[in-house]
Amino acid sequence: MKTAKTDAPQLSEISSVPPREQLKGALATTGAFVFWGIMPIYWHAIASVSPLEILGHRIVWSVVILGVLLVLQKRWTEVRSVLSTRTTLALLFASSATIACNWLLYIWAVNSGHVLDASLGYFINPLINALLGILFLRERLRKLQIMALCLACAGVFYQVLLHGSLPLVALGIGSTFSLYGLLRKKAEVLPLPGLFVETMLLFLPALGYLGYLFSSDTLNFARQNLRLDLLLAGCGLVTSVPLMTFAYGAKRLQLTTVGILQYLSPTLSFLLGLFFFGESMKPGDFVTFCLIWGALILYSGETLLHGRKNPEKEKE
């Protein structure tokens, strides 16, 4: 059985990483999650632009940035290898569509006053990952992990009872990102060439849409002011840089450490939603968040303790 190529840290690799390098890894990974946590501020700064146009710029400029990185690192052979493998290319085609949906939904949520819902989506993301692992990877959960999933389901069910509908924004963001992770886990490709191929698969539709906006005189880029143009072009940087920083840091840390640090991002987004964007939280919504947070604490704590008792099982 083939093992997928990833930049995920192996236990044997981590044990040989010097403490100084592990510290660099912790700082880099923390920086990436902090950046993702405060990214709503960036999207809010270009809220005058439609989410679909922002997505188009994010894709097009990401191709440019990632292409430059591949040239500097002389890694085009890895891209050619991906393009020559039908199975991997098919998986990346599916993952590119999934991540595009995730990006679009997240941008729309932030610029439509749903930052709290977006943060909830990333809070429940690890729990959806566990559910997908059961359904598609035949993974088996331990008792406390099952209890955590049940607690999270109770939080979602409470929302249904309270509002008469599912928290669609949160579930959409969490599930699309989880599905993306599942597809990338099955694709035998490293992060940088994989992300480049994904964005390349989206490049022509994105460029075509921006061309349509230009022809209909509704494109915002190069039509309003230099500040907005720079922010739209910067969509490529805010997409690529934290991903590369994360990849650098994750190779130097244990998976459980990365798993705990990932909660920095939705926590910061949650705080931004409350105190920066002024979104209100109803008492019923607070109950849902508490149930989800309780599930996360139980799930993460059990995983961390199990990893310490059985270090050989922390390999990915």
mmCIF file of C-alpha atoms in Angstrom:
data_model
loop_
_atom_site.group_PDB
_atom_site.id
_atom_site.type_symbol
_atom_site.label_atom_id
_atom_site.label_comp_id
_atom_site.label_asym_id
_atom_site.label_seq_id
_atom_site.Cartn_x
_atom_site.Cartn_y
_atom_site.Cartn_z
ATOM 1 C CA MET A 1 0.000 0.000 0.000
ATOM 2 C CA LYS A 2 1.457 3.355 -1.053
ATOM 3 C CA THR A 3 2.061 6.063 1.458
ATOM 4 C CA ALA A 4 1.027 9.538 0.335
ATOM 5 C CA LYS A 5 3.758 12.107 0.036
ATOM 6 C CA THR A 6 3.214 14.832 2.589
ATOM 7 C CA ASP A 7 5.165 17.373 4.570
ATOM 8 C CA ALA A 8 3.623 16.038 7.788
ATOM 9 C CA PRO A 9 6.189 15.425 10.530
ATOM 10 C CA GLN A 10 7.143 11.873 11.359
ATOM 11 C CA LEU A 11 7.936 11.053 14.984
ATOM 12 C CA SER A 12 11.411 9.829 14.092
ATOM 13 C CA GLU A 13 12.045 13.061 12.198
ATOM 14 C CA ILE A 14 10.843 15.236 15.098
ATOM 15 C CA SER A 15 13.063 13.469 17.626
ATOM 16 C CA SER A 16 16.100 14.349 15.528
ATOM 17 C CA VAL A 17 15.141 18.017 15.100
ATOM 18 C CA PRO A 18 17.326 20.277 17.331
ATOM 19 C CA PRO A 19 15.443 22.315 19.986
ATOM 20 C CA ARG A 20 16.319 25.538 18.167
ATOM 21 C CA GLU A 21 14.694 24.245 14.979
ATOM 22 C CA GLN A 22 11.650 23.081 16.927
ATOM 23 C CA LEU A 23 11.345 26.596 18.344
ATOM 24 C CA LYS A 24 11.505 28.039 14.827
ATOM 25 C CA GLY A 25 8.833 25.557 13.810
ATOM 26 C CA ALA A 26 6.601 26.582 16.707
ATOM 27 C CA LEU A 27 6.999 30.275 15.867
ATOM 28 C CA ALA A 28 6.353 29.702 12.167
ATOM 29 C CA THR A 29 3.273 27.548 12.766
ATOM 30 C CA THR A 30 1.910 29.956 15.377
ATOM 31 C CA GLY A 31 2.482 32.837 12.968
ATOM 32 C CA ALA A 32 0.541 31.051 10.231
ATOM 33 C CA PHE A 33 -2.447 30.365 12.485
ATOM 34 C CA VAL A 34 -2.412 33.916 13.860
ATOM 35 C CA PHE A 35 -2.364 35.240 10.300
ATOM 36 C CA TRP A 36 -5.317 33.051 9.327
ATOM 37 C CA GLY A 37 -7.118 34.163 12.490
ATOM 38 C CA ILE A 38 -6.897 37.857 11.662
ATOM 39 C CA MET A 39 -7.492 37.403 7.924
ATOM 40 C CA PRO A 40 -11.125 38.613 8.261
ATOM 41 C CA ILE A 41 -9.671 42.115 8.641
ATOM 42 C CA TYR A 42 -8.113 41.776 5.180
ATOM 43 C CA TRP A 43 -11.304 40.573 3.515
ATOM 44 C CA HIS A 44 -13.274 43.289 5.296
ATOM 45 C CA ALA A 45 -10.893 45.903 3.826
ATOM 46 C CA ILE A 46 -12.048 44.912 0.323
ATOM 47 C CA ALA A 47 -15.695 44.336 1.215
ATOM 48 C CA SER A 48 -16.750 46.766 -1.519
ATOM 49 C CA VAL A 49 -15.716 44.085 -4.035
ATOM 50 C CA SER A 50 -18.024 41.099 -4.626
ATOM 51 C CA PRO A 51 -16.878 37.797 -3.048
ATOM 52 C CA LEU A 52 -16.752 36.146 -6.482
ATOM 53 C CA GLU A 53 -14.391 38.793 -7.866
ATOM 54 C CA ILE A 54 -12.221 38.529 -4.740
ATOM 55 C CA LEU A 55 -12.067 34.763 -5.292
ATOM 56 C CA GLY A 56 -11.024 35.333 -8.899
ATOM 57 C CA HIS A 57 -8.169 37.595 -7.819
ATOM 58 C CA ARG A 58 -7.178 35.163 -5.069
ATOM 59 C CA ILE A 59 -6.801 32.364 -7.607
ATOM 60 C CA VAL A 60 -5.085 34.355 -10.363
ATOM 61 C CA TRP A 61 -2.553 36.090 -8.119
ATOM 62 C CA SER A 62 -1.884 32.869 -6.194
ATOM 63 C CA VAL A 63 -0.827 31.214 -9.458
ATOM 64 C CA VAL A 64 1.644 34.047 -10.010
ATOM 65 C CA ILE A 65 3.100 33.887 -6.491
ATOM 66 C CA LEU A 66 3.303 30.084 -6.400
ATOM 67 C CA GLY A 67 4.821 30.005 -9.882
ATOM 68 C CA VAL A 68 7.584 32.377 -8.754
ATOM 69 C CA LEU A 69 8.252 30.229 -5.678
ATOM 70 C CA LEU A 70 8.520 27.099 -7.828
ATOM 71 C CA VAL A 71 10.995 28.850 -10.132
ATOM 72 C CA LEU A 72 13.119 30.054 -7.198
ATOM 73 C CA GLN A 73 13.128 26.594 -5.608
ATOM 74 C CA LYS A 74 13.625 24.815 -8.964
ATOM 75 C CA ARG A 75 10.753 22.404 -8.332
ATOM 76 C CA TRP A 76 9.039 22.302 -11.735
ATOM 77 C CA THR A 77 9.864 18.599 -12.088
ATOM 78 C CA GLU A 78 7.479 17.955 -9.171
ATOM 79 C CA VAL A 79 4.712 19.809 -11.023
ATOM 80 C CA ARG A 80 5.336 17.807 -14.198
ATOM 81 C CA SER A 81 5.191 14.617 -12.152
ATOM 82 C CA VAL A 82 1.793 15.609 -10.739
ATOM 83 C CA LEU A 83 0.437 16.483 -14.187
ATOM 84 C CA SER A 84 1.537 13.124 -15.566
ATOM 85 C CA THR A 85 -0.327 11.107 -12.898
ATOM 86 C CA ARG A 86 -4.023 10.778 -13.753
ATOM 87 C CA THR A 87 -5.202 9.668 -10.327
ATOM 88 C CA THR A 88 -3.418 12.494 -8.520
ATOM 89 C CA LEU A 89 -4.611 15.017 -11.089
ATOM 90 C CA ALA A 90 -8.213 13.840 -10.675
ATOM 91 C CA LEU A 91 -7.950 14.186 -6.891
ATOM 92 C CA LEU A 92 -6.477 17.677 -7.235
ATOM 93 C CA PHE A 93 -9.256 18.629 -9.630
ATOM 94 C CA ALA A 94 -11.779 17.656 -6.956
ATOM 95 C CA SER A 95 -9.795 19.349 -4.177
ATOM 96 C CA SER A 96 -9.455 22.559 -6.222
ATOM 97 C CA ALA A 97 -13.247 22.766 -6.603
ATOM 98 C CA THR A 98 -13.675 22.090 -2.879
ATOM 99 C CA ILE A 99 -11.172 24.704 -1.715
ATOM 100 C CA ALA A 100 -12.676 27.254 -4.122
ATOM 101 C CA CYS A 101 -16.081 26.690 -2.486
ATOM 102 C CA ASN A 102 -14.472 27.035 0.946
ATOM 103 C CA TRP A 103 -12.703 30.284 0.029
ATOM 104 C CA LEU A 104 -15.828 31.769 -1.533
ATOM 105 C CA LEU A 105 -18.052 30.845 1.412
ATOM 106 C CA TYR A 106 -15.534 32.188 3.928
ATOM 107 C CA ILE A 107 -15.086 35.509 2.109
ATOM 108 C CA TRP A 108 -18.862 35.875 1.786
ATOM 109 C CA ALA A 109 -19.351 35.058 5.487
ATOM 110 C CA VAL A 110 -16.824 37.656 6.654
ATOM 111 C CA ASN A 111 -18.149 40.413 4.401
ATOM 112 C CA SER A 112 -21.794 39.607 5.202
ATOM 113 C CA GLY A 113 -21.463 39.872 8.978
ATOM 114 C CA HIS A 114 -21.049 36.162 9.754
ATOM 115 C CA VAL A 115 -17.528 36.097 11.229
ATOM 116 C CA LEU A 116 -18.768 34.198 14.306
ATOM 117 C CA ASP A 117 -20.363 31.566 12.071
ATOM 118 C CA ALA A 118 -17.119 31.305 10.102
ATOM 119 C CA SER A 119 -15.105 30.797 13.282
ATOM 120 C CA LEU A 120 -17.562 28.123 14.414
ATOM 121 C CA GLY A 121 -16.960 26.357 11.100
ATOM 122 C CA TYR A 122 -13.252 26.051 11.802
ATOM 123 C CA PHE A 123 -13.879 25.065 15.424
ATOM 124 C CA ILE A 124 -15.911 22.062 14.274
ATOM 125 C CA ASN A 125 -13.503 21.276 11.416
ATOM 126 C CA PRO A 126 -11.358 18.778 13.430
ATOM 127 C CA LEU A 127 -14.511 16.977 14.517
ATOM 128 C CA ILE A 128 -15.758 16.721 10.928
ATOM 129 C CA ASN A 129 -12.282 15.421 10.038
ATOM 130 C CA ALA A 130 -12.792 12.635 12.563
ATOM 131 C CA LEU A 131 -16.205 11.812 11.095
ATOM 132 C CA LEU A 132 -14.793 11.659 7.556
ATOM 133 C CA GLY A 133 -11.986 9.455 8.848
ATOM 134 C CA ILE A 134 -14.599 6.966 10.074
ATOM 135 C CA LEU A 135 -16.634 7.070 6.862
ATOM 136 C CA PHE A 136 -13.885 7.041 4.237
ATOM 137 C CA LEU A 137 -10.622 5.938 5.872
ATOM 138 C CA ARG A 138 -12.050 3.234 8.153
ATOM 139 C CA GLU A 139 -10.515 4.892 11.177
ATOM 140 C CA ARG A 140 -11.745 3.848 14.610
ATOM 141 C CA LEU A 141 -12.338 6.365 17.374
ATOM 142 C CA ARG A 142 -11.746 5.771 21.058
ATOM 143 C CA LYS A 143 -14.560 6.173 23.583
ATOM 144 C CA LEU A 144 -13.759 9.741 24.642
ATOM 145 C CA GLN A 145 -13.401 10.798 21.012
ATOM 146 C CA ILE A 146 -16.860 9.364 20.289
ATOM 147 C CA MET A 147 -18.204 11.295 23.279
ATOM 148 C CA ALA A 148 -16.648 14.468 21.863
ATOM 149 C CA LEU A 149 -18.351 13.927 18.513
ATOM 150 C CA CYS A 150 -21.687 13.355 20.257
ATOM 151 C CA LEU A 151 -21.198 16.589 22.212
ATOM 152 C CA ALA A 152 -20.521 18.505 18.994
ATOM 153 C CA CYS A 153 -23.609 16.957 17.372
ATOM 154 C CA ALA A 154 -25.610 18.086 20.398
ATOM 155 C CA GLY A 155 -24.411 21.647 19.748
ATOM 156 C CA VAL A 156 -25.571 21.491 16.122
ATOM 157 C CA PHE A 157 -28.885 19.883 17.123
ATOM 158 C CA TYR A 158 -29.454 22.636 19.688
ATOM 159 C CA GLN A 159 -29.074 25.216 16.913
ATOM 160 C CA VAL A 160 -31.741 23.385 14.922
ATOM 161 C CA LEU A 161 -34.114 23.444 17.901
ATOM 162 C CA LEU A 162 -33.329 27.083 18.633
ATOM 163 C CA HIS A 163 -33.563 28.553 15.133
ATOM 164 C CA GLY A 164 -35.399 25.839 13.236
ATOM 165 C CA SER A 165 -32.535 25.428 10.791
ATOM 166 C CA LEU A 166 -29.004 24.087 10.555
ATOM 167 C CA PRO A 167 -26.011 26.457 11.035
ATOM 168 C CA LEU A 168 -25.376 26.217 7.296
ATOM 169 C CA VAL A 169 -22.526 28.740 7.099
ATOM 170 C CA ALA A 170 -20.512 27.023 9.826
ATOM 171 C CA LEU A 171 -21.239 23.533 8.522
ATOM 172 C CA GLY A 172 -20.450 24.602 4.957
ATOM 173 C CA ILE A 173 -17.087 26.101 5.878
ATOM 174 C CA GLY A 174 -16.124 23.243 8.187
ATOM 175 C CA SER A 175 -17.219 20.452 5.841
ATOM 176 C CA THR A 176 -15.659 21.884 2.663
ATOM 177 C CA PHE A 177 -12.318 22.335 4.414
ATOM 178 C CA SER A 178 -12.525 18.827 5.880
ATOM 179 C CA LEU A 179 -13.352 17.357 2.486
ATOM 180 C CA TYR A 180 -10.440 19.293 1.012
ATOM 181 C CA GLY A 181 -8.138 17.814 3.644
ATOM 182 C CA LEU A 182 -9.415 14.302 2.886
ATOM 183 C CA LEU A 183 -8.803 14.720 -0.851
ATOM 184 C CA ARG A 184 -5.314 16.139 -0.298
ATOM 185 C CA LYS A 185 -4.518 13.288 2.088
ATOM 186 C CA LYS A 186 -5.263 10.808 -0.693
ATOM 187 C CA ALA A 187 -3.304 12.765 -3.329
ATOM 188 C CA GLU A 188 0.394 11.874 -3.471
ATOM 189 C CA VAL A 189 1.711 15.396 -3.750
ATOM 190 C CA LEU A 190 3.640 17.905 -1.626
ATOM 191 C CA PRO A 191 1.962 21.171 -0.517
ATOM 192 C CA LEU A 192 3.620 23.694 -2.873
ATOM 193 C CA PRO A 193 3.312 21.852 -6.211
ATOM 194 C CA GLY A 194 -0.093 20.544 -5.138
ATOM 195 C CA LEU A 195 -1.450 24.013 -4.384
ATOM 196 C CA PHE A 196 0.027 25.338 -7.634
ATOM 197 C CA VAL A 197 -1.702 22.645 -9.699
ATOM 198 C CA GLU A 198 -4.963 23.246 -7.816
ATOM 199 C CA THR A 199 -4.907 26.973 -8.523
ATOM 200 C CA MET A 200 -3.827 26.334 -12.134
ATOM 201 C CA LEU A 201 -6.915 24.154 -12.600
ATOM 202 C CA LEU A 202 -9.003 27.117 -11.420
ATOM 203 C CA PHE A 203 -6.942 29.729 -13.276
ATOM 204 C CA LEU A 204 -8.762 29.830 -16.620
ATOM 205 C CA PRO A 205 -12.288 29.999 -15.122
ATOM 206 C CA ALA A 206 -11.120 32.709 -12.705
ATOM 207 C CA LEU A 207 -9.366 34.681 -15.435
ATOM 208 C CA GLY A 208 -12.379 34.266 -17.700
ATOM 209 C CA TYR A 209 -14.699 35.624 -15.018
ATOM 210 C CA LEU A 210 -12.434 38.621 -14.379
ATOM 211 C CA GLY A 211 -12.317 39.179 -18.152
ATOM 212 C CA TYR A 212 -16.112 39.122 -18.259
ATOM 213 C CA LEU A 213 -16.266 41.744 -15.484
ATOM 214 C CA PHE A 214 -13.741 43.862 -17.392
ATOM 215 C CA SER A 215 -15.735 43.663 -20.618
ATOM 216 C CA SER A 216 -18.936 44.586 -18.794
ATOM 217 C CA ASP A 217 -17.170 47.518 -17.099
ATOM 218 C CA THR A 218 -17.839 46.113 -13.607
ATOM 219 C CA LEU A 219 -14.310 45.004 -12.698
ATOM 220 C CA ASN A 220 -13.036 46.825 -9.616
ATOM 221 C CA PHE A 221 -9.342 46.210 -10.298
ATOM 222 C CA ALA A 222 -7.578 49.168 -11.971
ATOM 223 C CA ARG A 223 -10.839 51.134 -11.897
ATOM 224 C CA GLN A 224 -10.972 52.737 -8.445
ATOM 225 C CA ASN A 225 -7.783 53.453 -6.512
ATOM 226 C CA LEU A 226 -4.247 52.131 -6.020
ATOM 227 C CA ARG A 227 -4.936 50.937 -2.463
ATOM 228 C CA LEU A 228 -7.724 48.634 -3.615
ATOM 229 C CA ASP A 229 -5.612 47.377 -6.529
ATOM 230 C CA LEU A 230 -2.764 46.462 -4.174
ATOM 231 C CA LEU A 231 -5.130 44.705 -1.785
ATOM 232 C CA LEU A 232 -6.680 42.672 -4.595
ATOM 233 C CA ALA A 233 -3.265 41.724 -5.980
ATOM 234 C CA GLY A 234 -2.191 40.913 -2.429
ATOM 235 C CA CYS A 235 -4.804 38.138 -2.285
ATOM 236 C CA GLY A 236 -2.132 35.874 -3.750
ATOM 237 C CA LEU A 237 0.306 36.705 -0.983
ATOM 238 C CA VAL A 238 -2.168 36.269 1.872
ATOM 239 C CA THR A 239 -3.045 32.877 0.409
ATOM 240 C CA SER A 240 0.452 31.572 -0.303
ATOM 241 C CA VAL A 241 2.690 32.977 2.433
ATOM 242 C CA PRO A 242 0.896 31.510 5.483
ATOM 243 C CA LEU A 243 0.609 28.144 3.726
ATOM 244 C CA MET A 244 4.350 28.042 3.104
ATOM 245 C CA THR A 245 5.045 29.237 6.646
ATOM 246 C CA PHE A 246 2.795 26.511 7.994
ATOM 247 C CA ALA A 247 4.513 23.853 5.872
ATOM 248 C CA TYR A 248 7.914 25.000 7.187
ATOM 249 C CA GLY A 249 6.779 24.893 10.815
ATOM 250 C CA ALA A 250 4.758 21.662 10.689
ATOM 251 C CA LYS A 251 7.813 19.695 9.531
ATOM 252 C CA ARG A 252 9.523 20.623 12.801
ATOM 253 C CA LEU A 253 6.664 19.883 15.227
ATOM 254 C CA GLN A 254 4.692 16.902 16.453
ATOM 255 C CA LEU A 255 1.242 16.479 14.958
ATOM 256 C CA THR A 256 -0.465 16.890 18.332
ATOM 257 C CA THR A 257 1.289 20.242 18.819
ATOM 258 C CA VAL A 258 0.089 21.406 15.404
ATOM 259 C CA GLY A 259 -3.400 20.143 16.260
ATOM 260 C CA ILE A 260 -3.564 22.244 19.419
ATOM 261 C CA LEU A 261 -2.120 25.352 17.749
ATOM 262 C CA GLN A 262 -4.756 25.225 14.996
ATOM 263 C CA TYR A 263 -7.390 26.489 17.425
ATOM 264 C CA LEU A 264 -5.607 29.854 17.522
ATOM 265 C CA SER A 265 -7.124 30.737 14.147
ATOM 266 C CA PRO A 266 -10.862 30.335 14.904
ATOM 267 C CA THR A 267 -10.330 31.760 18.409
ATOM 268 C CA LEU A 268 -8.898 34.980 16.997
ATOM 269 C CA SER A 269 -11.645 35.138 14.375
ATOM 270 C CA PHE A 270 -14.231 34.627 17.098
ATOM 271 C CA LEU A 271 -12.774 37.507 19.139
ATOM 272 C CA LEU A 272 -12.642 39.707 16.046
ATOM 273 C CA GLY A 273 -16.288 38.961 15.312
ATOM 274 C CA LEU A 274 -17.297 40.028 18.810
ATOM 275 C CA PHE A 275 -15.049 43.003 19.482
ATOM 276 C CA PHE A 276 -13.859 44.309 16.081
ATOM 277 C CA PHE A 277 -16.848 43.683 13.829
ATOM 278 C CA GLY A 278 -19.381 44.135 16.622
ATOM 279 C CA GLU A 279 -21.375 40.976 15.926
ATOM 280 C CA SER A 280 -23.729 39.963 18.708
ATOM 281 C CA MET A 281 -24.059 36.520 20.237
ATOM 282 C CA LYS A 282 -27.426 35.406 21.536
ATOM 283 C CA PRO A 283 -27.579 33.276 24.695
ATOM 284 C CA GLY A 284 -28.661 30.282 22.617
ATOM 285 C CA ASP A 285 -25.695 30.702 20.270
ATOM 286 C CA PHE A 286 -23.397 30.860 23.289
ATOM 287 C CA VAL A 287 -24.719 27.459 24.407
ATOM 288 C CA THR A 288 -23.844 26.017 20.976
ATOM 289 C CA PHE A 289 -20.321 27.427 21.147
ATOM 290 C CA CYS A 290 -19.877 26.028 24.662
ATOM 291 C CA LEU A 291 -20.912 22.562 23.499
ATOM 292 C CA ILE A 292 -18.503 22.754 20.554
ATOM 293 C CA TRP A 293 -15.679 24.074 22.754
ATOM 294 C CA GLY A 294 -16.348 21.290 25.254
ATOM 295 C CA ALA A 295 -16.173 18.741 22.452
ATOM 296 C CA LEU A 296 -12.877 20.208 21.245
ATOM 297 C CA ILE A 297 -11.344 20.189 24.727
ATOM 298 C CA LEU A 298 -12.395 16.572 25.242
ATOM 299 C CA TYR A 299 -11.246 15.445 21.785
ATOM 300 C CA SER A 300 -7.911 17.314 21.843
ATOM 301 C CA GLY A 301 -7.139 16.386 25.434
ATOM 302 C CA GLU A 302 -7.814 12.691 24.794
ATOM 303 C CA THR A 303 -5.722 12.756 21.605
ATOM 304 C CA LEU A 304 -2.842 14.489 23.373
ATOM 305 C CA LEU A 305 -2.843 12.071 26.311
ATOM 306 C CA HIS A 306 -3.120 9.053 24.016
ATOM 307 C CA GLY A 307 -0.202 10.344 21.939
ATOM 308 C CA ARG A 308 1.978 10.640 25.038
ATOM 309 C CA LYS A 309 1.093 7.140 26.219
ATOM 310 C CA ASN A 310 1.536 5.631 22.760
ATOM 311 C CA PRO A 311 4.156 7.789 20.972
ATOM 312 C CA GLU A 312 4.650 5.239 18.196
ATOM 313 C CA LYS A 313 1.038 5.854 17.070
ATOM 314 C CA GLU A 314 1.579 9.543 16.491
ATOM 315 C CA LYS A 315 2.982 8.886 13.052
ATOM 316 C CA GLU A 316 0.926 10.109 10.111
#
